[in-house]
Tab-separated table of C-alpha atoms in Angstrom:
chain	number	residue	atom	x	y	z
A	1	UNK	CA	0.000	0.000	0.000
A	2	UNK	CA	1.355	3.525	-0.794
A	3	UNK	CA	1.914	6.197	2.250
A	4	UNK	CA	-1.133	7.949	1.410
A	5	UNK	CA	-3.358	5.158	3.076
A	6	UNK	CA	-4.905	7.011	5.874
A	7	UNK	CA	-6.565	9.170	3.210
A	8	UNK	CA	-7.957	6.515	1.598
A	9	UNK	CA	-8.947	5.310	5.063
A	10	UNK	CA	-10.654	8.563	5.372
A	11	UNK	CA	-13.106	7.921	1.884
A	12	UNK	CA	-12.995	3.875	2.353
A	13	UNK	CA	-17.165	4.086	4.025
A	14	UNK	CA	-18.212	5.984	1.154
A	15	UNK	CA	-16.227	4.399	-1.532
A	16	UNK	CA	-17.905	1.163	0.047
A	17	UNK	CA	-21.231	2.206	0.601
A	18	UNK	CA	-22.809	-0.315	-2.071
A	19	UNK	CA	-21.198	-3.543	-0.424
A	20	UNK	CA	-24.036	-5.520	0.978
A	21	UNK	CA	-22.156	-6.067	4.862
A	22	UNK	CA	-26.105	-6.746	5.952
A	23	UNK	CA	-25.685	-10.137	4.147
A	24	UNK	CA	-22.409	-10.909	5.472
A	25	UNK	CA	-24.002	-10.709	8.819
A	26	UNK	CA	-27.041	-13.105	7.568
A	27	UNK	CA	-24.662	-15.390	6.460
A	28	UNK	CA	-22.433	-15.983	9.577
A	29	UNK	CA	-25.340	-15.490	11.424
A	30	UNK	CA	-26.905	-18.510	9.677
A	31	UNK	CA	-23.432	-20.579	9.450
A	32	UNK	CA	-23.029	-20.198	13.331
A	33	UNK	CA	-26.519	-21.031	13.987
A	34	UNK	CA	-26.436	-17.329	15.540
A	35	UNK	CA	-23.977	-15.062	16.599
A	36	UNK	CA	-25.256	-13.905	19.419
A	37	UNK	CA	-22.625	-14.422	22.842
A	38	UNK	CA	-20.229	-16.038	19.932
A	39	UNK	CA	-16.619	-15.098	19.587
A	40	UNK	CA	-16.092	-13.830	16.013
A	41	UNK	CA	-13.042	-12.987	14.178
A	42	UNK	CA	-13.348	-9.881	11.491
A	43	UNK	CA	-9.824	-10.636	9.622
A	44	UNK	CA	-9.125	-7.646	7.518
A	45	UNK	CA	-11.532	-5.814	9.471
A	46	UNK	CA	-10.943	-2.701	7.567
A	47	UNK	CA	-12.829	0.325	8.917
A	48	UNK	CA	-14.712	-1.909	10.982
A	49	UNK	CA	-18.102	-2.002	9.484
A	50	UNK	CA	-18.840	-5.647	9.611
A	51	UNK	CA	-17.633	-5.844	13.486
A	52	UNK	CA	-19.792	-2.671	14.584
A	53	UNK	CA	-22.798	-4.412	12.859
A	54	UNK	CA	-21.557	-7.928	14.422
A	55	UNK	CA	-21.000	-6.316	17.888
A	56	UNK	CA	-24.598	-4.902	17.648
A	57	UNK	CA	-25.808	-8.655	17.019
A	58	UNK	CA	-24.235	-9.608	20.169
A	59	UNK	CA	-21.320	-11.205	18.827
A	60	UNK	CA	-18.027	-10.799	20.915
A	61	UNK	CA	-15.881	-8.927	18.010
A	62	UNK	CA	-11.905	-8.999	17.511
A	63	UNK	CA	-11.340	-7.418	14.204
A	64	UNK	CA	-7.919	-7.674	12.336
A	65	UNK	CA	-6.012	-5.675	10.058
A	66	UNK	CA	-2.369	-4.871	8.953
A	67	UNK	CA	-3.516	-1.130	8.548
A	68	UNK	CA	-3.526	1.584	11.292
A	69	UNK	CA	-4.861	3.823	9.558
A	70	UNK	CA	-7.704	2.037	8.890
A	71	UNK	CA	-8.021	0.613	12.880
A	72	UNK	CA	-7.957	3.815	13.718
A	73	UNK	CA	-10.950	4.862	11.987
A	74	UNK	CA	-12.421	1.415	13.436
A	75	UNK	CA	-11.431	2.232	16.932
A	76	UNK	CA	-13.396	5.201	16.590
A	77	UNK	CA	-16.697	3.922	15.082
A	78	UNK	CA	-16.339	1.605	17.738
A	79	UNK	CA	-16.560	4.294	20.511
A	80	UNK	CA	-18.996	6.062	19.298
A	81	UNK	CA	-21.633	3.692	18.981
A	82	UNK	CA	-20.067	2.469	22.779
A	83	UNK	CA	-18.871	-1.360	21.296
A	84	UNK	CA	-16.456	-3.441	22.980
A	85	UNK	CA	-14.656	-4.584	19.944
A	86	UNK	CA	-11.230	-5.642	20.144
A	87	UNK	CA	-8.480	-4.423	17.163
A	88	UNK	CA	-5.422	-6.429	16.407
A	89	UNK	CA	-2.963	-4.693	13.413
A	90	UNK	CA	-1.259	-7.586	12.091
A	91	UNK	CA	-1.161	-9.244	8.864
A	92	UNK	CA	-3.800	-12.185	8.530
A	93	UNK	CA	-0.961	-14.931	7.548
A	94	UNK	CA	0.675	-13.885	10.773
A	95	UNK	CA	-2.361	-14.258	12.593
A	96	UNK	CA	-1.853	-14.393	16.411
A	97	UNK	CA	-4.443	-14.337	18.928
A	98	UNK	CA	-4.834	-15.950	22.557
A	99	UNK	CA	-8.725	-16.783	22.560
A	100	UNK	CA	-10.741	-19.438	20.799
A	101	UNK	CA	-13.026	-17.945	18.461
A	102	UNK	CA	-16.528	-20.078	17.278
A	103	UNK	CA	-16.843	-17.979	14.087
A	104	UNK	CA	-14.355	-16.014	11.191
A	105	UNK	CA	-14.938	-14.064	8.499
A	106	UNK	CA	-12.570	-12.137	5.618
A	107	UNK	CA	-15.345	-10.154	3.778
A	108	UNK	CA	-14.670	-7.921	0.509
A	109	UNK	CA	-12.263	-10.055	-0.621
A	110	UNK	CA	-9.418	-9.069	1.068
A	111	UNK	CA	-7.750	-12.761	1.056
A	112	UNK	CA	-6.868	-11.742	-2.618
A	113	UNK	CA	-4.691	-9.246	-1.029
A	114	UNK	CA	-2.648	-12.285	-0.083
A	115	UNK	CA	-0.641	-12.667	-3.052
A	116	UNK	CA	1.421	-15.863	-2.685
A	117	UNK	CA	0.014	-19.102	-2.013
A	118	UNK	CA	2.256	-20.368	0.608
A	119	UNK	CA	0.881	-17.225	2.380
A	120	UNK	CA	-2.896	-17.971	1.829
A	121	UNK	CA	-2.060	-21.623	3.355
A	122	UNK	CA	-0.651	-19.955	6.325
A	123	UNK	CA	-3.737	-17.771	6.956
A	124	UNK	CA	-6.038	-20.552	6.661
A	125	UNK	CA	-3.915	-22.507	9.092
A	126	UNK	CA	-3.750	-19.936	11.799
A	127	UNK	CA	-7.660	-19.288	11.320
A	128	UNK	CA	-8.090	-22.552	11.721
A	129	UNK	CA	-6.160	-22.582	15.119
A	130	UNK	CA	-7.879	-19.821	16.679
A	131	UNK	CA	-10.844	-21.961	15.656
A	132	UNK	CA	-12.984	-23.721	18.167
A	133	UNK	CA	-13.730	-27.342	17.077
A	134	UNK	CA	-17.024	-26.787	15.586
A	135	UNK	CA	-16.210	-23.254	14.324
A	136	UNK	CA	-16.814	-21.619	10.934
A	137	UNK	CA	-14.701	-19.390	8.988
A	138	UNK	CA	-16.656	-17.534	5.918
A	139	UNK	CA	-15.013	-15.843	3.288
A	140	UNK	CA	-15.031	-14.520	-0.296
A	141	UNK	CA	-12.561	-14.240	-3.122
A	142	UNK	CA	-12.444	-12.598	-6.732
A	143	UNK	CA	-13.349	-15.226	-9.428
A	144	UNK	CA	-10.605	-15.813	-11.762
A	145	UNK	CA	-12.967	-14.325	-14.801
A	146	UNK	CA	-12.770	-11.165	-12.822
A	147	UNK	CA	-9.155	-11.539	-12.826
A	148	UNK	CA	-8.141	-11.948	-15.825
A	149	UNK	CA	-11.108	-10.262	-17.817
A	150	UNK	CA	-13.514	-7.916	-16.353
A	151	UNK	CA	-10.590	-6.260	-14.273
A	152	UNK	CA	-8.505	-5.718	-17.176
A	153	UNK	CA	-11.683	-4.285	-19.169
A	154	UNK	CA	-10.407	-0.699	-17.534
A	155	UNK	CA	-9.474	2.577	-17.252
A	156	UNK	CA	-12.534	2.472	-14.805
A	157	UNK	CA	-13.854	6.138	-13.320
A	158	UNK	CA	-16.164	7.364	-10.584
A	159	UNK	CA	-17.161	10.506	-9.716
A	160	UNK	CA	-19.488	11.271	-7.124
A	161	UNK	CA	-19.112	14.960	-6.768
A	162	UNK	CA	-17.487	14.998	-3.580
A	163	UNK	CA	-14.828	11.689	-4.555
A	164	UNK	CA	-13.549	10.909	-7.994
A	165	UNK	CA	-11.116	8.417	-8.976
A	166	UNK	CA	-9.372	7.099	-12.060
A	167	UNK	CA	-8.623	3.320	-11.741
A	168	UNK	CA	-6.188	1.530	-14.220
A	169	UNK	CA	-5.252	-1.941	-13.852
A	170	UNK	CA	-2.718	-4.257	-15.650
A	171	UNK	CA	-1.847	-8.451	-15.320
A	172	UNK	CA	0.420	-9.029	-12.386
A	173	UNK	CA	3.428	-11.044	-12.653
A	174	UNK	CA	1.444	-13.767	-10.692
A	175	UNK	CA	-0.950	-16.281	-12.364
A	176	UNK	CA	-4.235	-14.428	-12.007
A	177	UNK	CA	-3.734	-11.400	-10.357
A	178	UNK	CA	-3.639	-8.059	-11.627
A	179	UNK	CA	-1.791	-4.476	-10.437
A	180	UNK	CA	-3.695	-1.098	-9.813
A	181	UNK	CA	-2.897	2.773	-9.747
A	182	UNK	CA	-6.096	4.744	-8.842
A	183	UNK	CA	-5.965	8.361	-8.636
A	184	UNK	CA	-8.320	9.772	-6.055
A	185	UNK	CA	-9.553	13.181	-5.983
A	186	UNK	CA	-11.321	14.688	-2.785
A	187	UNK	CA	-13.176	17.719	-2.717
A	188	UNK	CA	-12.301	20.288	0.235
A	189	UNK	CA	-14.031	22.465	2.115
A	190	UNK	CA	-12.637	25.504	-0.675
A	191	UNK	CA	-14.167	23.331	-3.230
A	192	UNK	CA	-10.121	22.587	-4.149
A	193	UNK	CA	-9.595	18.791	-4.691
A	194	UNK	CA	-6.912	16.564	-2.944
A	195	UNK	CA	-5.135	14.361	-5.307
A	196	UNK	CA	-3.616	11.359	-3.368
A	197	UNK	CA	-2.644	8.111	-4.923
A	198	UNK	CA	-2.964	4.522	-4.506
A	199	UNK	CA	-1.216	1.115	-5.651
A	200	UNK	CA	-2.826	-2.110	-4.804
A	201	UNK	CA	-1.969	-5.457	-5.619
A	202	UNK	CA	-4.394	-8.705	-5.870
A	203	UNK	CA	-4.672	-12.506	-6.542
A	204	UNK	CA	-7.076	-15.485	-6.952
A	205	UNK	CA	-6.512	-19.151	-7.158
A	206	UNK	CA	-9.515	-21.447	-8.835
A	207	UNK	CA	-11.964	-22.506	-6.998
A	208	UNK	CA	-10.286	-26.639	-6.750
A	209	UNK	CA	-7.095	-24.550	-5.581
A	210	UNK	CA	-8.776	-23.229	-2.541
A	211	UNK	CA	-10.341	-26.609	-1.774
A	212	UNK	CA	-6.982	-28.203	-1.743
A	213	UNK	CA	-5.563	-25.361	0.568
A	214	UNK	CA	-8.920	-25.713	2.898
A	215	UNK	CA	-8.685	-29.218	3.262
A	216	UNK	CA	-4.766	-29.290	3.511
A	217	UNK	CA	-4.998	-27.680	7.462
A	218	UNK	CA	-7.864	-29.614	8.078
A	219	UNK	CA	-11.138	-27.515	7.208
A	220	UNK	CA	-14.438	-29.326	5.919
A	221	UNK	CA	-15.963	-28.049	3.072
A	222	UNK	CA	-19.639	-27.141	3.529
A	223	UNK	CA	-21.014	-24.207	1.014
A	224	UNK	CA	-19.142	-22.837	-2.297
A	225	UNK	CA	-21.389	-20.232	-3.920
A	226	UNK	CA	-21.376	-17.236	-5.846
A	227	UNK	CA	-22.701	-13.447	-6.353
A	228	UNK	CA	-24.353	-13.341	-2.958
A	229	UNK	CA	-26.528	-16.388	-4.460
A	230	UNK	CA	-27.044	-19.690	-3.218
A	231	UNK	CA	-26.193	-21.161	-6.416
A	232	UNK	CA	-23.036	-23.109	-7.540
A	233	UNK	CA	-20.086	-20.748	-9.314
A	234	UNK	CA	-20.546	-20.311	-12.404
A	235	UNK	CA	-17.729	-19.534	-15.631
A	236	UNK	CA	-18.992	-15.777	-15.734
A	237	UNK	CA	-19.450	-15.520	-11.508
A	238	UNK	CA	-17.436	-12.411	-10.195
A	239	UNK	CA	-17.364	-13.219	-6.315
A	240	UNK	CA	-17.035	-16.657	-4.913
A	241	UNK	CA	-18.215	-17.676	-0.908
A	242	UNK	CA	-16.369	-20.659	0.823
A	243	UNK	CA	-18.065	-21.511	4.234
A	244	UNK	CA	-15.665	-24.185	5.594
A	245	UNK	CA	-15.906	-25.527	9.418
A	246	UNK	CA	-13.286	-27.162	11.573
């Protein structure tokens, strides 16, 4: 990530403001047969919008991230909507944390931010420590035809009149992963804009890839499905949902 991260922490809420979270909550919800009194695990927690709207379920909330910037707009949401939620900065392959957790989840598909696969083992098999027996770790990934096609369909732009961006993307040097430089522009209180600029690297595996990896530290396979759908992936899916259990 580039230096300028704590602005982009700053826009990340609005920038994300179309991500359905509410279903991510329905989902482990449903997967932990409630999450009320449970011990979940936010891994790349980001601002913290999933654990606020965890915490307010009744779930007991440790959210992780390798950004401060980002924790520390977390830590705040936190406070003022008076939630006990716990932040750990730390990357999730170096997971480390004392409890025993009965739930996990890495929403938005920040596992793809994981770019080798030695690394993606390792985060599976320290989620799968801090795992109860029993527990359930949900997450999603970018389909590899969002990889290597629809991402590489840019120069993609947004403007919302108060946050515009230019987004161009290019193949990685890793199988299935692609590089981005976005240029964000903030409007001030002068009606100036802010120019500050990001880099961001990501990667997917297939979905038989993942399986392997899953069941290599142990995890059961129970649901693979895409697009917020409870249907199979599909060649032309863009998000794929693993719920595996220990």
């Amino acid at each position: 990530m580039s230096s300028s991260y704590s602005a982009f922490a700053s826009i990340y809420d609005e920038l994300m403001n179309d991500i359905p979270y509410d279903a991510y909550v329905e989902l482990l919800d449903l997967a932990s047969a409630g999450v009320l009194g449970k011990k979940v695990l936010d891994i790349g927690c980001g601002t913290g919008l999933l654990s606020a709207m965890l915490a307010k379920k009744g779930a007991h909330v440790t959210g992780i991230d390798l950004s401060a910037d980002m924790l520390e707009v977390a830590s705040r949401r936190a406070q003022s909507l008076s939630l006990d939620i716990r932040f750990i900065e730390q990357p999730m392959q170096r997971l480390d944390v004392e409890d025993t957790f009965d739930a996990a989840v890495i929403s938005i598909d920040s596992l793809n931010y994981v770019i080798k696969q030695q690394d993606v083992v390792e985060t599976f098999r320290r989620i799968y420590g801090a795992l109860a027996t029993g527990g359930v770790l949900l997450f999603d990934v970018h389909s590899l035809c969002k990889m290597d096609e629809i991402f590489l369909e840019g120069p993609f732009v947004f403007d919302n009149r108060r946050i515009a961006y230019i987004w161009q993307t290019a193949p990685g040097e890793e199988n299935h992963s692609i590089y981005s430089e976005l240029a964000f522009f903030v409007k001030q209180q002068d009606d100036s804009y802010q120019r500050f600029d990001e880099v961001h690297m990501q990667r997917s595996f297939a979905v038989p890839e993942y399986v392997q990896m899953l069941e290599e530290v142990g995890f059961h396979i129970e649901r693979i499905f895409a697009d917020w759908e409870d249907e199979a992936p599909e060649e032309e899916s863009e998000r794929i949902f693993f719920q595996v259990r220990k």
